[in-house]
mmCIF file of C-alpha atoms in Angstrom:
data_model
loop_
_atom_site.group_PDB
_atom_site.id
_atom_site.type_symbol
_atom_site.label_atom_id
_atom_site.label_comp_id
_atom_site.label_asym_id
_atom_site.label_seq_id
_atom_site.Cartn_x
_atom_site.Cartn_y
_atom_site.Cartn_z
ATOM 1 C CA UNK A 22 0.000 0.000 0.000
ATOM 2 C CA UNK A 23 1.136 3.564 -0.946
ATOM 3 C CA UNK A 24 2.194 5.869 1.885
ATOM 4 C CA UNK A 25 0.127 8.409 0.411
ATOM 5 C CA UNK A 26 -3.095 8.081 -1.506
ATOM 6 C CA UNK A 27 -4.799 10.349 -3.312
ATOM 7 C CA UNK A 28 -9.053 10.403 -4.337
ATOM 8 C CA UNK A 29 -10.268 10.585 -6.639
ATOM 9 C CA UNK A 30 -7.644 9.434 -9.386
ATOM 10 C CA UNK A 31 -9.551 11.423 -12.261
ATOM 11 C CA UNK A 32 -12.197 14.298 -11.920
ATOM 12 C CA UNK A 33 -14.105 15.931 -14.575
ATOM 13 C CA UNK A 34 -16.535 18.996 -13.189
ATOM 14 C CA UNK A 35 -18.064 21.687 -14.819
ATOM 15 C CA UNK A 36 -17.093 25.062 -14.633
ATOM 16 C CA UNK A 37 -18.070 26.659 -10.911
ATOM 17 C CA UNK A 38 -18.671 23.320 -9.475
ATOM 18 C CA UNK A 39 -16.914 22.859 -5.886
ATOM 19 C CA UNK A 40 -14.017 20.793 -6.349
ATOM 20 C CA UNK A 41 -12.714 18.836 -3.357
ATOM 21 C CA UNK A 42 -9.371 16.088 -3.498
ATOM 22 C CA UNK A 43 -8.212 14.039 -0.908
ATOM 23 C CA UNK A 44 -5.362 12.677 0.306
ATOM 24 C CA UNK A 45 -4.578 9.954 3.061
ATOM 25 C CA UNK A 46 -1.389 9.482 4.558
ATOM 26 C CA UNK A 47 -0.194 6.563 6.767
ATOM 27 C CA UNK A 48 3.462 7.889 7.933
ATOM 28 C CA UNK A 49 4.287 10.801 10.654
ATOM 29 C CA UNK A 50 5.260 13.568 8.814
ATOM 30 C CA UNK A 51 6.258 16.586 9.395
ATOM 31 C CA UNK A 52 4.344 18.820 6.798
ATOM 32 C CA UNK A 53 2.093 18.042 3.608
ATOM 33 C CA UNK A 54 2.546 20.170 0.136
ATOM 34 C CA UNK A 55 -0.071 20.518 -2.016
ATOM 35 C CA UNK A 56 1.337 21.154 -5.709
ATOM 36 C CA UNK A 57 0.352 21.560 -9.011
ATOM 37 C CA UNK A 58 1.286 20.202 -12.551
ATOM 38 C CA UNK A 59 0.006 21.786 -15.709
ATOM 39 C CA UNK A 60 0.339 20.019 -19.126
ATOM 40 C CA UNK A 61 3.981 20.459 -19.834
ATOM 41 C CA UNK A 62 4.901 19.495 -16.947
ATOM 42 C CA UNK A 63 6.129 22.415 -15.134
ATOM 43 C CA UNK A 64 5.227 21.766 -10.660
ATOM 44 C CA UNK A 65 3.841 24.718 -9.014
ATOM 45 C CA UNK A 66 3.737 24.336 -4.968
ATOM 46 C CA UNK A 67 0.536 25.579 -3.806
ATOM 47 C CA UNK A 68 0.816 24.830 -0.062
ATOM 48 C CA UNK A 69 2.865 23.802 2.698
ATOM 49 C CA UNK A 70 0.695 22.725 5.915
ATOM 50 C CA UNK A 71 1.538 21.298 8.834
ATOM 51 C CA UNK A 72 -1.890 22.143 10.721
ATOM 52 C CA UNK A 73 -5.054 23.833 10.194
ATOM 53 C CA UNK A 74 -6.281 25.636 7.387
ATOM 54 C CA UNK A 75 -4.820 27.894 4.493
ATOM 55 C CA UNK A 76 -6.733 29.730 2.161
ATOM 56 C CA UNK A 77 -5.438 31.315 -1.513
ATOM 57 C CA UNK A 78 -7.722 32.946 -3.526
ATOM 58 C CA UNK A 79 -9.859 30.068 -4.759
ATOM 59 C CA UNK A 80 -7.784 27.674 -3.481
ATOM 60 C CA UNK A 81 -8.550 26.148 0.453
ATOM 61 C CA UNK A 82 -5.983 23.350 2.046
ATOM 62 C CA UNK A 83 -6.966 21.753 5.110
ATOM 63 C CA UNK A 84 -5.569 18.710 7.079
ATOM 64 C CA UNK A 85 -6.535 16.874 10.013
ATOM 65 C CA UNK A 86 -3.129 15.460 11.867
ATOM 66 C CA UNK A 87 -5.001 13.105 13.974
ATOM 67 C CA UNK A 88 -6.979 11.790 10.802
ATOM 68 C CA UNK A 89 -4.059 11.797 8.724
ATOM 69 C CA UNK A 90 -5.936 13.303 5.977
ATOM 70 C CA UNK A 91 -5.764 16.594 3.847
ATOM 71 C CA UNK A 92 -8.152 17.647 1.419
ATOM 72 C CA UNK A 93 -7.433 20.712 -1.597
ATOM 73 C CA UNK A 94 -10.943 22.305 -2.220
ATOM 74 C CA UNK A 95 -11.407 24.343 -5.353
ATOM 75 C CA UNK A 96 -14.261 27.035 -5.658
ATOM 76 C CA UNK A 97 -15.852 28.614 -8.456
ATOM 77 C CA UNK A 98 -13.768 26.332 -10.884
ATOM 78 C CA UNK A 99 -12.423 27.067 -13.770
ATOM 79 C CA UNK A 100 -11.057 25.609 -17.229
ATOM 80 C CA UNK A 101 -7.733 26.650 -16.184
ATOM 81 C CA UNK A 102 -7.719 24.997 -13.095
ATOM 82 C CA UNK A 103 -7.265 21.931 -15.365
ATOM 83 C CA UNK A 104 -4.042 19.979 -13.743
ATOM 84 C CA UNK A 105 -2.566 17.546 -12.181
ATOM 85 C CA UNK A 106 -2.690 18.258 -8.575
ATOM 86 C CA UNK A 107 -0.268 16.349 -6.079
ATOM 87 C CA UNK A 108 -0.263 15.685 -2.651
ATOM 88 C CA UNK A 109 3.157 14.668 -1.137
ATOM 89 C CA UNK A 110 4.113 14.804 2.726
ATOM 90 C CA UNK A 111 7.737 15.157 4.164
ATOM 91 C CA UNK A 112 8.211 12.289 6.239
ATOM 92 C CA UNK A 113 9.669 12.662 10.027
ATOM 93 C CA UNK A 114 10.488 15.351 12.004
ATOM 94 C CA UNK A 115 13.486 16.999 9.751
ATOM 95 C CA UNK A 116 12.940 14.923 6.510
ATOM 96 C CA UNK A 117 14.443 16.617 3.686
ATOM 97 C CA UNK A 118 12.741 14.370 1.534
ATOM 98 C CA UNK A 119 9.320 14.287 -0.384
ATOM 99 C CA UNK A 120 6.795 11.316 -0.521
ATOM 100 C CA UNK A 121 3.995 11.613 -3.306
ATOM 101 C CA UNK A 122 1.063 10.857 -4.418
ATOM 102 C CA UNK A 123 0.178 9.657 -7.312
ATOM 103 C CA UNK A 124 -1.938 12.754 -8.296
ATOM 104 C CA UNK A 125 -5.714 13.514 -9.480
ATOM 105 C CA UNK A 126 -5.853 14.628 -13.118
ATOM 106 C CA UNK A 127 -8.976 17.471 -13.026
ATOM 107 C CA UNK A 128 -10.645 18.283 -16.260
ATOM 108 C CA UNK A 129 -12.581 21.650 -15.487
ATOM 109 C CA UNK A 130 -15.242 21.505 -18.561
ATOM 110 C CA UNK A 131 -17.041 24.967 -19.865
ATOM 111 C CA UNK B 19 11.760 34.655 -8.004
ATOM 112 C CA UNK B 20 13.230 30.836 -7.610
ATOM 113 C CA UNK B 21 14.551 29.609 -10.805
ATOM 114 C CA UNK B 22 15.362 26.148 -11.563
ATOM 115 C CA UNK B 23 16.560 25.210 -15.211
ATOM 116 C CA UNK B 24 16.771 22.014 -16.635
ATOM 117 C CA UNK B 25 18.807 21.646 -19.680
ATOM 118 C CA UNK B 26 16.063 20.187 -22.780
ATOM 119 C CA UNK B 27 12.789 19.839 -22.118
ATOM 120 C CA UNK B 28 12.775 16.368 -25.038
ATOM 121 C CA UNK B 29 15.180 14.269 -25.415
ATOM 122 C CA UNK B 30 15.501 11.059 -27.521
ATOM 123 C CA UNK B 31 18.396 8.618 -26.862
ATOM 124 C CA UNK B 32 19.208 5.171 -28.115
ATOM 125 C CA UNK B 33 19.433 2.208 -26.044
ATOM 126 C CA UNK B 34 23.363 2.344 -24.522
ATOM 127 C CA UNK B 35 23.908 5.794 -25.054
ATOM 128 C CA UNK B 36 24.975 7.242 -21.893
ATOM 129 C CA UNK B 37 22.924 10.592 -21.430
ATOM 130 C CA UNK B 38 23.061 13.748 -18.991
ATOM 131 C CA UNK B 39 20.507 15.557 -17.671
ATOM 132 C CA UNK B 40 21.503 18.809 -16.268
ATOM 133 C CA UNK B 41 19.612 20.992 -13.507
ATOM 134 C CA UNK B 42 20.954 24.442 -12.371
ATOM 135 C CA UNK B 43 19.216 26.808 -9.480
ATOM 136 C CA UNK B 44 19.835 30.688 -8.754
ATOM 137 C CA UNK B 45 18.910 30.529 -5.443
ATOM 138 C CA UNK B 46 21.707 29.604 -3.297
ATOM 139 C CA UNK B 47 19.644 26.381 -2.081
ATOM 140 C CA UNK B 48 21.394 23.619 -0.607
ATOM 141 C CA UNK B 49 18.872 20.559 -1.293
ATOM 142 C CA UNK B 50 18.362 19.442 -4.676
ATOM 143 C CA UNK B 51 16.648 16.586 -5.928
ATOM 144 C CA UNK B 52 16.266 14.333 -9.107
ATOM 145 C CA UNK B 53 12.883 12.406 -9.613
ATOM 146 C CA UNK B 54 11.693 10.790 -12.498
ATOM 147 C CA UNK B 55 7.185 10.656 -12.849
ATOM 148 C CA UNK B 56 5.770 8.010 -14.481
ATOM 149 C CA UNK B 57 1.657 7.632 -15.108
ATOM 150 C CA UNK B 58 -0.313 6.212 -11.867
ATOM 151 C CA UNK B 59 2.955 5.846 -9.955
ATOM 152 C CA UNK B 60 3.576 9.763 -9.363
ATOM 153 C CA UNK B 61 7.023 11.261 -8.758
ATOM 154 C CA UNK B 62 9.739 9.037 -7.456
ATOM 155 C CA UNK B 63 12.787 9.997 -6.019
ATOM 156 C CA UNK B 64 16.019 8.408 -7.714
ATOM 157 C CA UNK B 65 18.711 10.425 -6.004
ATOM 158 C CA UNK B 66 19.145 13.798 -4.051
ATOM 159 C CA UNK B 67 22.411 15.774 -2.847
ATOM 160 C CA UNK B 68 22.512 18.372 0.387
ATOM 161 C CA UNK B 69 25.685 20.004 -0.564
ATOM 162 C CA UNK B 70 28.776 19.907 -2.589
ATOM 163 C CA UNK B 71 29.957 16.295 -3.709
ATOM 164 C CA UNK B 72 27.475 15.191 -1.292
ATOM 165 C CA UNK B 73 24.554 13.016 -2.253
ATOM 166 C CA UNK B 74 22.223 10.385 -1.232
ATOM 167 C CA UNK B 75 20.427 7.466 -2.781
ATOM 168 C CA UNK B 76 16.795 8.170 -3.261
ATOM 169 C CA UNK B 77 14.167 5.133 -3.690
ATOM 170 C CA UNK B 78 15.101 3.807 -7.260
ATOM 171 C CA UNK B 79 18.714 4.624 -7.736
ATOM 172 C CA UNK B 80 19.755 1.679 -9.742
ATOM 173 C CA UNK B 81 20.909 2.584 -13.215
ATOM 174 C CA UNK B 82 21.506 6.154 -12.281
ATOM 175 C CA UNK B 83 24.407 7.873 -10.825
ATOM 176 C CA UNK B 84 24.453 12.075 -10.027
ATOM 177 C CA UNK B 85 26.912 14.843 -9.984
ATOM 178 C CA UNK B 86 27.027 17.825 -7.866
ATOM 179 C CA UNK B 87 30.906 19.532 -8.270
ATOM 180 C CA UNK B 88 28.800 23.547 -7.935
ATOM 181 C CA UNK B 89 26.227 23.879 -5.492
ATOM 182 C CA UNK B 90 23.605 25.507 -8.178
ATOM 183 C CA UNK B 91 24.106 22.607 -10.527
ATOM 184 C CA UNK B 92 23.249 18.701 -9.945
ATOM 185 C CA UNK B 93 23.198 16.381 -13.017
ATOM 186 C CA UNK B 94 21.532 13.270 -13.270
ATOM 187 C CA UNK B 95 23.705 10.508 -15.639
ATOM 188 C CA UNK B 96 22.376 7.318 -16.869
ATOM 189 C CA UNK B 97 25.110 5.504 -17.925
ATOM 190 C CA UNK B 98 23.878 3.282 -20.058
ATOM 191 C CA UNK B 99 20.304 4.250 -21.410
ATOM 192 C CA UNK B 100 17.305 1.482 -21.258
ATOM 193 C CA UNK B 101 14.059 2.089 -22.763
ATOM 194 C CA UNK B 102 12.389 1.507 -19.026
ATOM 195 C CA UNK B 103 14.361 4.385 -18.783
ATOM 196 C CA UNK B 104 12.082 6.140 -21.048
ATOM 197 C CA UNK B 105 9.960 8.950 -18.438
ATOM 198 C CA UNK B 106 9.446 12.366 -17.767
ATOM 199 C CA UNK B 107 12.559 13.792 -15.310
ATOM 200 C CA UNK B 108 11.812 16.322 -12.386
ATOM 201 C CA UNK B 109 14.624 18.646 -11.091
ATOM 202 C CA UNK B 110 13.941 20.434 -7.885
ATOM 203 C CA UNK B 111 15.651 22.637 -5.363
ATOM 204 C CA UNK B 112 14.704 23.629 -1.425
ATOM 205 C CA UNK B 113 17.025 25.271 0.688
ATOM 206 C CA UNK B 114 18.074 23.850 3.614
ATOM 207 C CA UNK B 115 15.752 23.535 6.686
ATOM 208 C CA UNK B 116 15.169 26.149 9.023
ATOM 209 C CA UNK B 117 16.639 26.200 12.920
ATOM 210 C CA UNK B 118 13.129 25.408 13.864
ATOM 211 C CA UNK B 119 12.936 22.460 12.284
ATOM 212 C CA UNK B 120 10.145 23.422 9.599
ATOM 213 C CA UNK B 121 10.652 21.879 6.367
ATOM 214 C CA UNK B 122 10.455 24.414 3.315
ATOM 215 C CA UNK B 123 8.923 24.019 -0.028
ATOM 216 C CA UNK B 124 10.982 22.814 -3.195
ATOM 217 C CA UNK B 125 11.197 24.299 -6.338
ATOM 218 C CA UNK B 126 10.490 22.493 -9.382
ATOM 219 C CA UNK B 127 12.450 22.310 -13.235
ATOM 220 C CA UNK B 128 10.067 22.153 -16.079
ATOM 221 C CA UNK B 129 11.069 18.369 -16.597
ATOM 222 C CA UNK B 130 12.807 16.397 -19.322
ATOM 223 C CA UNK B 131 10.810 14.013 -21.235
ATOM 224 C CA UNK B 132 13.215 11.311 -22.493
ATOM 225 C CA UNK B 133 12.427 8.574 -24.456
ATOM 226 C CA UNK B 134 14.928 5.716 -24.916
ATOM 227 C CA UNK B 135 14.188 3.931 -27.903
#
């Protein structure tokens, strides 16, 4: 079983749906990024949490430590939220490395 | 703004070939990081290096070997191209982590897609 494991794999909404992805972790870590991967392949780091909540302009990241769960919520979606959007977590207390996920691939239809 | 370069963005090798993939940062960061992505198994760290000559075997190392002689540059070799080989390769930089402990954010390349025919 993967460390981390991301829901839904694929996602197709319409355009202003509420988007929500998950991701389940079964390590201790020490923070969670959500990131971002446009066709191309270029990685974008949205967030960096390690409790709580953290808002950017559409974009909402939350993650329950006790749970071991983060979700990335999307609102008012758009076509060019279309991505690839990966959750990884840094394992340990002073990991400098990154474990991912294998990503959800969101289609954002007009 | 961070800046991480990677050297071609396609590349096409033949099987045997020995190929370089190069990765340079502006920011003075002391981590940096080679991963290759492949579909449904995400990214997947082959090797990373926390300073000058130093570096550390990621989780699929075999058939790779790095190179970091300048501390904004970090190449990935593979010395003898096979076509399982064949992926898309991530480049990424973080600087090193703070006092406190928190871990920082990496910066990502653009990638190289090589195929290995």
């Amino acid at each position: 079983k993967n460390e981390v494991e991301q829901s839904p794999q694929n996602l197709t909404a319409q355009e202003g749906e509420f988007i929500t992805i998950n991701c389940s972790y079964s390590v201790g870590i020490s923070a969670l990024h959500w990131l971002q991967q446009h066709p191309g392949g270029g990685i974008v780091s949205l967030f960096m949490l390690s409790s709580g909540k953290k808002k950017h302009g559409r974009l909402i990241a939350t993650i329950n430590i006790q749970e071991k769960h983060s979700s990335l919520h999307i609102t008012a979606s758009h076509p060019r939220d279309s991505a690839v959007y990966i959750c990884a977590v840094r394992k340990g207390e002073y990991g400098n490395k990154l474990v991912f996920g294998a990503g959800t691939i969101l289609r954002v239809k007009s | 703004d961070v800046k991480v370069t990677q050297s071609s963005r396609y590349l096409v090798k033949r099987t045997g070939e020995k190929v370089f993939l190069e990765c340079v940062q502006d920011m003075d960061h002391e981590n940096m990081f080679w991963y290759r992505q492949d579909p449904g198994l995400g990214l997947r760290l082959i090797y990373f290096s926390y300073d000058v000559k130093m570096k550390e075997k990621g989780d699929i190392p075999e058939g790779y070997s790095v190179s970091r002689e300048k501390k904004e540059r970090f190449s990935l070799i593979l010395e003898s191209a096979s076509t399982n080989q064949t992926s898309m390769y991530l480049c990424a930089s973080s600087p090193y982590p703070s006092t406190s402990g928190i871990s920082e954010t990496q910066y990502f390349g653009p990638g190289t897609r090589l195929l290995v025919l």
